[in-house]
Amino acid sequence: DIVLTQSPRFLAVSVGERATISCKSSQRVSRSPNHQDSLAWYQVKPGHPPKLLVYWASTRELGVPERFSGSGSGTDFTLTINGLQAEDVAMYYCLQYYSPPRAFGQGTKVEV
Amino acid sequence: ENLVESGGALVQAGGSLRLSCETSGVVFGAYWMSWVRQAPGTGLEWVADIRKDGTEAHYAASVMGRFTISRDNARNSLFLQMTSLRAEDTGVYFCVRDAVPWDTATHFNLWGQGTQVTVSS
């Protein structure tokens, strides 16, 4: 089974600064034939279902602010929030959907 | 497009529970569906998924042999039969739909509001 390891588990960033979250996979999650990486990022706020931010490692979901970006390939992935806003305080999770069982990372708590 | 879970309750350890998810405005039979849970103070945990035609299902190791996912495409409904419940099964259970109607699993883009399951020990 694929295991996703997120770091850091807790991140405190000033408003306007950059937040960077890492997600490392125990196996490659690249799909043939176009080598798309089967990794997504979600934002979770208390009392709300998760919100999709990024899929295929770097494709931003419609309606997600441009300050959220995903990057990486193979086994190392990053979610970057450029110019953190107060409303970005939340938990963030990566998800692999390359092979069953699907799995989330442990989560990263981002605070201002 | 809407997913509505039901069936969550307070149950004693060792007991059983059946969760349901009704969908509306969704071409239900075209998508893989999953259950994802969130325990208090812990992270998201993918629990199980089922292929769009119901012929294939997968489970997290923590629930293998105790939970069964199923679907009724004629009724646009998804189910999770939970048996031998443990305290660590406590959490909010979300019904979740894949984003793309492919034969292989993709990311999730549609979530229900969740239903609370509490297992008392």
mmCIF file of N, CA and C in Angstrom, chain B residues 6-114:
data_model
loop_
_atom_site.group_PDB
_atom_site.id
_atom_site.type_symbol
_atom_site.label_atom_id
_atom_site.label_comp_id
_atom_site.label_asym_id
_atom_site.label_seq_id
_atom_site.Cartn_x
_atom_site.Cartn_y
_atom_site.Cartn_z
ATOM 1 N N SER B 6 -27.018 9.393 5.702
ATOM 2 C CA SER B 6 -27.903 9.130 6.835
ATOM 3 C C SER B 6 -27.495 7.814 7.470
ATOM 4 N N GLY B 7 -28.034 7.585 8.665
ATOM 5 C CA GLY B 7 -27.789 6.313 9.330
ATOM 6 C C GLY B 7 -26.812 6.384 10.480
ATOM 7 N N GLY B 8 -26.139 7.525 10.634
ATOM 8 C CA GLY B 8 -25.210 7.650 11.747
ATOM 9 C C GLY B 8 -25.953 7.616 13.081
ATOM 10 N N ALA B 9 -25.300 7.068 14.108
ATOM 11 C CA ALA B 9 -25.954 6.931 15.408
ATOM 12 C C ALA B 9 -24.925 6.616 16.478
ATOM 13 N N LEU B 10 -25.413 6.573 17.717
ATOM 14 C CA LEU B 10 -24.605 6.116 18.853
ATOM 15 C C LEU B 10 -24.832 4.613 18.989
ATOM 16 N N VAL B 11 -23.760 3.847 18.994
ATOM 17 C CA VAL B 11 -23.883 2.394 19.059
ATOM 18 C C VAL B 11 -22.801 1.855 19.993
ATOM 19 N N GLN B 12 -23.088 0.733 20.610
ATOM 20 C CA GLN B 12 -22.105 0.124 21.510
ATOM 21 C C GLN B 12 -21.040 -0.632 20.719
ATOM 22 N N ALA B 13 -19.875 -0.711 21.320
ATOM 23 C CA ALA B 13 -18.803 -1.486 20.698
ATOM 24 C C ALA B 13 -19.273 -2.914 20.433
ATOM 25 N N GLY B 14 -18.915 -3.420 19.260
ATOM 26 C CA GLY B 14 -19.350 -4.751 18.863
ATOM 27 C C GLY B 14 -20.627 -4.735 18.052
ATOM 28 N N GLY B 15 -21.298 -3.591 18.013
ATOM 29 C CA GLY B 15 -22.556 -3.488 17.305
ATOM 30 C C GLY B 15 -22.372 -3.236 15.820
ATOM 31 N N SER B 16 -23.508 -3.035 15.145
ATOM 32 C CA SER B 16 -23.516 -2.822 13.705
ATOM 33 C C SER B 16 -24.302 -1.574 13.356
ATOM 34 N N LEU B 17 -24.029 -1.075 12.162
ATOM 35 C CA LEU B 17 -24.695 0.124 11.680
ATOM 36 C C LEU B 17 -24.637 0.100 10.157
ATOM 37 N N ARG B 18 -25.685 0.643 9.525
ATOM 38 C CA ARG B 18 -25.692 0.738 8.061
ATOM 39 C C ARG B 18 -25.862 2.194 7.667
ATOM 40 N N LEU B 19 -24.893 2.740 6.984
ATOM 41 C CA LEU B 19 -24.966 4.104 6.491
ATOM 42 C C LEU B 19 -25.504 4.095 5.065
ATOM 43 N N SER B 20 -26.241 5.147 4.728
ATOM 44 C CA SER B 20 -26.774 5.306 3.379
ATOM 45 C C SER B 20 -26.380 6.669 2.839
ATOM 46 N N CYS B 21 -26.304 6.761 1.539
ATOM 47 C CA CYS B 21 -26.028 8.026 0.876
ATOM 48 C C CYS B 21 -26.944 8.118 -0.329
ATOM 49 N N GLU B 22 -27.809 9.108 -0.302
ATOM 50 C CA GLU B 22 -28.707 9.330 -1.432
ATOM 51 C C GLU B 22 -28.154 10.478 -2.273
ATOM 52 N N THR B 23 -28.243 10.312 -3.559
ATOM 53 C CA THR B 23 -27.706 11.320 -4.465
ATOM 54 C C THR B 23 -28.833 11.915 -5.296
ATOM 55 N N SER B 24 -28.639 13.167 -5.666
ATOM 56 C CA SER B 24 -29.594 13.820 -6.555
ATOM 57 C C SER B 24 -28.835 14.725 -7.510
ATOM 58 N N GLY B 25 -29.320 14.819 -8.721
ATOM 59 C CA GLY B 25 -28.657 15.661 -9.704
ATOM 60 C C GLY B 25 -27.315 15.133 -10.133
ATOM 61 N N VAL B 26 -27.065 13.863 -9.838
ATOM 62 C CA VAL B 26 -25.768 13.252 -10.147
ATOM 63 C C VAL B 26 -26.008 12.035 -11.024
ATOM 64 N N VAL B 27 -25.195 11.859 -12.058
ATOM 65 C CA VAL B 27 -25.269 10.643 -12.862
ATOM 66 C C VAL B 27 -24.547 9.562 -12.067
ATOM 67 N N PHE B 28 -25.233 9.026 -11.083
ATOM 68 C CA PHE B 28 -24.629 8.198 -10.047
ATOM 69 C C PHE B 28 -23.880 7.007 -10.615
ATOM 70 N N GLY B 29 -24.496 6.298 -11.530
ATOM 71 C CA GLY B 29 -23.938 5.046 -12.028
ATOM 72 C C GLY B 29 -22.689 5.193 -12.870
ATOM 73 N N ALA B 30 -22.259 6.410 -13.137
ATOM 74 C CA ALA B 30 -21.088 6.627 -13.981
ATOM 75 C C ALA B 30 -19.803 6.804 -13.180
ATOM 76 N N TYR B 31 -19.914 6.878 -11.849
ATOM 77 C CA TYR B 31 -18.755 7.254 -11.033
ATOM 78 C C TYR B 31 -18.394 6.214 -9.972
ATOM 79 N N TRP B 32 -17.088 6.089 -9.714
ATOM 80 C CA TRP B 32 -16.637 5.438 -8.502
ATOM 81 C C TRP B 32 -17.153 6.262 -7.323
ATOM 82 N N MET B 33 -17.498 5.561 -6.238
ATOM 83 C CA MET B 33 -17.942 6.230 -5.016
ATOM 84 C C MET B 33 -17.122 5.718 -3.842
ATOM 85 N N SER B 34 -16.979 6.565 -2.838
ATOM 86 C CA SER B 34 -16.173 6.202 -1.665
ATOM 87 C C SER B 34 -16.847 6.643 -0.381
ATOM 88 N N TRP B 35 -16.390 6.076 0.714
ATOM 89 C CA TRP B 35 -16.664 6.583 2.053
ATOM 90 C C TRP B 35 -15.322 7.034 2.634
ATOM 91 N N VAL B 36 -15.332 8.221 3.230
ATOM 92 C CA VAL B 36 -14.167 8.791 3.896
ATOM 93 C C VAL B 36 -14.620 9.218 5.284
ATOM 94 N N ARG B 37 -13.797 8.990 6.290
ATOM 95 C CA ARG B 37 -14.188 9.383 7.644
ATOM 96 C C ARG B 37 -13.157 10.312 8.261
ATOM 97 N N GLN B 38 -13.641 11.046 9.263
ATOM 98 C CA GLN B 38 -12.764 11.926 10.030
ATOM 99 C C GLN B 38 -13.083 11.753 11.498
ATOM 100 N N ALA B 39 -12.130 11.201 12.223
ATOM 101 C CA ALA B 39 -12.306 11.017 13.654
ATOM 102 C C ALA B 39 -11.977 12.322 14.365
ATOM 103 N N PRO B 40 -12.555 12.527 15.548
ATOM 104 C CA PRO B 40 -12.301 13.777 16.278
ATOM 105 C C PRO B 40 -10.822 13.943 16.578
ATOM 106 N N GLY B 41 -10.296 15.102 16.209
ATOM 107 C CA GLY B 41 -8.904 15.403 16.508
ATOM 108 C C GLY B 41 -7.892 14.696 15.632
ATOM 109 N N THR B 42 -8.365 13.926 14.660
ATOM 110 C CA THR B 42 -7.429 13.244 13.766
ATOM 111 C C THR B 42 -7.753 13.611 12.323
ATOM 112 N N GLY B 43 -7.026 13.034 11.423
ATOM 113 C CA GLY B 43 -7.144 13.432 10.033
ATOM 114 C C GLY B 43 -8.185 12.671 9.253
ATOM 115 N N LEU B 44 -8.191 12.936 7.956
ATOM 116 C CA LEU B 44 -9.074 12.229 7.047
ATOM 117 C C LEU B 44 -8.566 10.808 6.828
ATOM 118 N N GLU B 45 -9.500 9.867 6.765
ATOM 119 C CA GLU B 45 -9.137 8.487 6.469
ATOM 120 C C GLU B 45 -10.064 7.950 5.387
ATOM 121 N N TRP B 46 -9.504 7.562 4.271
ATOM 122 C CA TRP B 46 -10.284 6.894 3.232
ATOM 123 C C TRP B 46 -10.680 5.518 3.773
ATOM 124 N N VAL B 47 -11.952 5.156 3.636
ATOM 125 C CA VAL B 47 -12.460 3.924 4.238
ATOM 126 C C VAL B 47 -12.663 2.822 3.190
ATOM 127 N N ALA B 48 -13.371 3.163 2.111
ATOM 128 C CA ALA B 48 -13.691 2.154 1.110
ATOM 129 C C ALA B 48 -14.138 2.832 -0.172
ATOM 130 N N ASP B 49 -14.004 2.120 -1.278
ATOM 131 C CA ASP B 49 -14.569 2.620 -2.530
ATOM 132 C C ASP B 49 -15.170 1.462 -3.312
ATOM 133 N N ILE B 50 -15.981 1.835 -4.317
ATOM 134 C CA ILE B 50 -16.659 0.832 -5.126
ATOM 135 C C ILE B 50 -16.742 1.327 -6.560
ATOM 136 N N ARG B 51 -16.465 0.426 -7.468
ATOM 137 C CA ARG B 51 -16.502 0.724 -8.884
ATOM 138 C C ARG B 51 -17.919 1.094 -9.295
ATOM 139 N N LYS B 52 -18.030 1.818 -10.392
ATOM 140 C CA LYS B 52 -19.330 2.355 -10.811
ATOM 141 C C LYS B 52 -20.375 1.276 -11.066
ATOM 142 N N ASP B 53 -19.952 0.081 -11.485
ATOM 143 C CA ASP B 53 -20.925 -0.987 -11.712
ATOM 144 C C ASP B 53 -21.018 -1.946 -10.533
ATOM 145 N N GLY B 54 -20.297 -1.639 -9.465
ATOM 146 C CA GLY B 54 -20.357 -2.449 -8.254
ATOM 147 C C GLY B 54 -19.557 -3.729 -8.296
ATOM 148 N N THR B 55 -18.778 -3.944 -9.339
ATOM 149 C CA THR B 55 -18.066 -5.217 -9.499
ATOM 150 C C THR B 55 -16.719 -5.250 -8.778
ATOM 151 N N GLU B 56 -16.283 -4.139 -8.251
ATOM 152 C CA GLU B 56 -14.967 -4.080 -7.600
ATOM 153 C C GLU B 56 -15.050 -3.133 -6.417
ATOM 154 N N ALA B 57 -14.457 -3.528 -5.306
ATOM 155 C CA ALA B 57 -14.438 -2.682 -4.111
ATOM 156 C C ALA B 57 -13.095 -2.845 -3.400
ATOM 157 N N HIS B 58 -12.705 -1.811 -2.697
ATOM 158 C CA HIS B 58 -11.462 -1.832 -1.936
ATOM 159 C C HIS B 58 -11.723 -1.253 -0.555
ATOM 160 N N TYR B 59 -10.897 -1.663 0.409
ATOM 161 C CA TYR B 59 -11.091 -1.248 1.793
ATOM 162 C C TYR B 59 -9.764 -0.862 2.437
ATOM 163 N N ALA B 60 -9.847 0.073 3.376
ATOM 164 C CA ALA B 60 -8.690 0.367 4.214
ATOM 165 C C ALA B 60 -8.432 -0.834 5.116
ATOM 166 N N ALA B 61 -7.176 -1.048 5.458
ATOM 167 C CA ALA B 61 -6.819 -2.188 6.302
ATOM 168 C C ALA B 61 -7.554 -2.151 7.642
ATOM 169 N N SER B 62 -7.824 -0.952 8.141
ATOM 170 C CA SER B 62 -8.457 -0.795 9.453
ATOM 171 C C SER B 62 -9.902 -1.287 9.490
ATOM 172 N N VAL B 63 -10.534 -1.437 8.320
ATOM 173 C CA VAL B 63 -11.943 -1.856 8.300
ATOM 174 C C VAL B 63 -12.155 -3.149 7.512
ATOM 175 N N MET B 64 -11.098 -3.661 6.907
ATOM 176 C CA MET B 64 -11.203 -4.873 6.101
ATOM 177 C C MET B 64 -11.815 -6.016 6.917
ATOM 178 N N GLY B 65 -12.812 -6.664 6.334
ATOM 179 C CA GLY B 65 -13.463 -7.783 7.000
ATOM 180 C C GLY B 65 -14.594 -7.383 7.930
ATOM 181 N N ARG B 66 -14.719 -6.103 8.226
ATOM 182 C CA ARG B 66 -15.792 -5.626 9.119
ATOM 183 C C ARG B 66 -16.798 -4.748 8.391
ATOM 184 N N PHE B 67 -16.338 -4.007 7.401
ATOM 185 C CA PHE B 67 -17.210 -3.087 6.660
ATOM 186 C C PHE B 67 -17.426 -3.630 5.250
ATOM 187 N N THR B 68 -18.616 -3.340 4.714
ATOM 188 C CA THR B 68 -18.930 -3.709 3.331
ATOM 189 C C THR B 68 -19.577 -2.525 2.627
ATOM 190 N N ILE B 69 -18.988 -2.126 1.531
ATOM 191 C CA ILE B 69 -19.551 -1.044 0.718
ATOM 192 C C ILE B 69 -20.392 -1.664 -0.395
ATOM 193 N N SER B 70 -21.501 -1.027 -0.709
ATOM 194 C CA SER B 70 -22.354 -1.504 -1.802
ATOM 195 C C SER B 70 -23.091 -0.317 -2.406
ATOM 196 N N ARG B 71 -23.723 -0.560 -3.531
ATOM 197 C CA ARG B 71 -24.449 0.521 -4.200
ATOM 198 C C ARG B 71 -25.658 -0.053 -4.927
ATOM 199 N N ASP B 72 -26.644 0.793 -5.143
ATOM 200 C CA ASP B 72 -27.834 0.465 -5.923
ATOM 201 C C ASP B 72 -27.994 1.572 -6.955
ATOM 202 N N ASN B 73 -27.516 1.323 -8.145
ATOM 203 C CA ASN B 73 -27.535 2.376 -9.168
ATOM 204 C C ASN B 73 -28.962 2.738 -9.590
ATOM 205 N N ALA B 74 -29.889 1.801 -9.477
ATOM 206 C CA ALA B 74 -31.283 2.094 -9.837
ATOM 207 C C ALA B 74 -31.900 3.089 -8.864
ATOM 208 N N ARG B 75 -31.390 3.073 -7.608
ATOM 209 C CA ARG B 75 -31.906 3.989 -6.589
ATOM 210 C C ARG B 75 -30.938 5.126 -6.293
ATOM 211 N N ASN B 76 -29.877 5.207 -7.098
ATOM 212 C CA ASN B 76 -28.876 6.276 -6.905
ATOM 213 C C ASN B 76 -28.388 6.337 -5.456
ATOM 214 N N SER B 77 -28.087 5.191 -4.909
ATOM 215 C CA SER B 77 -27.733 5.143 -3.493
ATOM 216 C C SER B 77 -26.466 4.334 -3.241
ATOM 217 N N LEU B 78 -25.743 4.768 -2.208
ATOM 218 C CA LEU B 78 -24.514 4.128 -1.761
ATOM 219 C C LEU B 78 -24.708 3.713 -0.305
ATOM 220 N N PHE B 79 -24.106 2.587 0.065
ATOM 221 C CA PHE B 79 -24.283 2.086 1.424
ATOM 222 C C PHE B 79 -22.937 1.679 2.031
ATOM 223 N N LEU B 80 -22.905 1.670 3.365
ATOM 224 C CA LEU B 80 -21.753 1.138 4.089
ATOM 225 C C LEU B 80 -22.299 0.336 5.266
ATOM 226 N N GLN B 81 -22.159 -0.974 5.194
ATOM 227 C CA GLN B 81 -22.550 -1.841 6.291
ATOM 228 C C GLN B 81 -21.361 -2.009 7.214
ATOM 229 N N MET B 82 -21.530 -1.619 8.476
ATOM 230 C CA MET B 82 -20.437 -1.650 9.439
ATOM 231 C C MET B 82 -20.779 -2.645 10.550
ATOM 232 N N THR B 83 -19.903 -3.595 10.779
ATOM 233 C CA THR B 83 -20.112 -4.577 11.842
ATOM 234 C C THR B 83 -18.906 -4.593 12.770
ATOM 235 N N SER B 84 -19.060 -5.258 13.898
ATOM 236 C CA SER B 84 -17.980 -5.362 14.892
ATOM 237 C C SER B 84 -17.354 -3.994 15.155
ATOM 238 N N LEU B 85 -18.200 -3.017 15.384
ATOM 239 C CA LEU B 85 -17.725 -1.642 15.536
ATOM 240 C C LEU B 85 -16.844 -1.480 16.768
ATOM 241 N N ARG B 86 -15.853 -0.619 16.637
ATOM 242 C CA ARG B 86 -14.897 -0.331 17.699
ATOM 243 C C ARG B 86 -14.933 1.157 18.019
ATOM 244 N N ALA B 87 -14.404 1.524 19.179
ATOM 245 C CA ALA B 87 -14.368 2.928 19.566
ATOM 246 C C ALA B 87 -13.628 3.770 18.532
ATOM 247 N N GLU B 88 -12.601 3.189 17.943
ATOM 248 C CA GLU B 88 -11.806 3.939 16.957
ATOM 249 C C GLU B 88 -12.521 4.130 15.622
ATOM 250 N N ASP B 89 -13.705 3.566 15.465
ATOM 251 C CA ASP B 89 -14.513 3.819 14.272
ATOM 252 C C ASP B 89 -15.346 5.094 14.430
ATOM 253 N N THR B 90 -15.316 5.687 15.594
ATOM 254 C CA THR B 90 -16.052 6.925 15.839
ATOM 255 C C THR B 90 -15.561 8.031 14.924
ATOM 256 N N GLY B 91 -16.509 8.774 14.342
ATOM 257 C CA GLY B 91 -16.143 9.891 13.488
ATOM 258 C C GLY B 91 -17.284 10.307 12.592
ATOM 259 N N VAL B 92 -17.008 11.300 11.784
ATOM 260 C CA VAL B 92 -17.958 11.737 10.765
ATOM 261 C C VAL B 92 -17.635 10.984 9.480
ATOM 262 N N TYR B 93 -18.664 10.373 8.905
ATOM 263 C CA TYR B 93 -18.495 9.587 7.683
ATOM 264 C C TYR B 93 -19.068 10.369 6.499
ATOM 265 N N PHE B 94 -18.220 10.575 5.507
ATOM 266 C CA PHE B 94 -18.602 11.314 4.319
ATOM 267 C C PHE B 94 -18.804 10.369 3.142
ATOM 268 N N CYS B 95 -19.850 10.617 2.400
ATOM 269 C CA CYS B 95 -20.079 9.974 1.097
ATOM 270 C C CYS B 95 -19.387 10.864 0.064
ATOM 271 N N VAL B 96 -18.604 10.261 -0.811
ATOM 272 C CA VAL B 96 -17.755 11.035 -1.707
ATOM 273 C C VAL B 96 -17.805 10.467 -3.126
ATOM 274 N N ARG B 97 -17.835 11.371 -4.098
ATOM 275 C CA ARG B 97 -17.873 10.953 -5.503
ATOM 276 C C ARG B 97 -16.587 11.323 -6.214
ATOM 277 N N ASP B 98 -16.137 10.440 -7.098
ATOM 278 C CA ASP B 98 -14.991 10.767 -7.941
ATOM 279 C C ASP B 98 -15.336 11.935 -8.863
ATOM 280 N N ALA B 99 -14.283 12.617 -9.300
ATOM 281 C CA ALA B 99 -14.476 13.807 -10.128
ATOM 282 C C ALA B 99 -14.777 13.476 -11.581
ATOM 283 N N VAL B 100 -14.263 12.335 -12.037
ATOM 284 C CA VAL B 100 -14.334 12.006 -13.458
ATOM 285 C C VAL B 100 -14.934 10.614 -13.624
ATOM 286 N N PRO B 101 -15.841 10.425 -14.579
ATOM 287 C CA PRO B 101 -16.490 9.116 -14.767
ATOM 288 C C PRO B 101 -15.631 8.141 -15.566
ATOM 289 N N TRP B 102 -14.455 7.822 -15.021
ATOM 290 C CA TRP B 102 -13.543 6.904 -15.696
ATOM 291 C C TRP B 102 -13.674 5.489 -15.144
ATOM 292 N N ASP B 103 -13.035 4.561 -15.819
ATOM 293 C CA ASP B 103 -12.980 3.192 -15.312
ATOM 294 C C ASP B 103 -12.019 3.079 -14.131
ATOM 295 N N THR B 104 -11.016 3.944 -14.086
ATOM 296 C CA THR B 104 -10.065 3.942 -12.970
ATOM 297 C C THR B 104 -10.409 5.068 -11.998
ATOM 298 N N ALA B 105 -9.968 4.899 -10.762
ATOM 299 C CA ALA B 105 -10.273 5.883 -9.724
ATOM 300 C C ALA B 105 -9.562 7.209 -9.978
ATOM 301 N N THR B 106 -10.213 8.286 -9.609
ATOM 302 C CA THR B 106 -9.616 9.620 -9.722
ATOM 303 C C THR B 106 -9.752 10.336 -8.377
ATOM 304 N N HIS B 107 -9.499 11.622 -8.384
ATOM 305 C CA HIS B 107 -9.646 12.406 -7.175
ATOM 306 C C HIS B 107 -11.132 12.621 -6.887
ATOM 307 N N PHE B 108 -11.419 13.109 -5.677
ATOM 308 C CA PHE B 108 -12.798 13.373 -5.264
ATOM 309 C C PHE B 108 -13.129 14.843 -5.492
ATOM 310 N N ASN B 109 -14.325 15.115 -5.979
ATOM 311 C CA ASN B 109 -14.691 16.526 -6.089
ATOM 312 C C ASN B 109 -16.091 16.830 -5.560
ATOM 313 N N LEU B 110 -16.789 15.822 -5.019
ATOM 314 C CA LEU B 110 -18.123 16.060 -4.485
ATOM 315 C C LEU B 110 -18.269 15.295 -3.180
ATOM 316 N N TRP B 111 -18.592 16.018 -2.120
ATOM 317 C CA TRP B 111 -18.687 15.460 -0.775
ATOM 318 C C TRP B 111 -20.067 15.752 -0.193
ATOM 319 N N GLY B 112 -20.574 14.802 0.589
ATOM 320 C CA GLY B 112 -21.757 15.084 1.380
ATOM 321 C C GLY B 112 -21.376 15.875 2.616
ATOM 322 N N GLN B 113 -22.353 16.179 3.450
ATOM 323 C CA GLN B 113 -22.097 16.924 4.684
ATOM 324 C C GLN B 113 -21.639 16.009 5.820
ATOM 325 N N GLY B 114 -21.816 14.709 5.656
ATOM 326 C CA GLY B 114 -21.334 13.754 6.650
ATOM 327 C C GLY B 114 -22.408 13.338 7.640
#
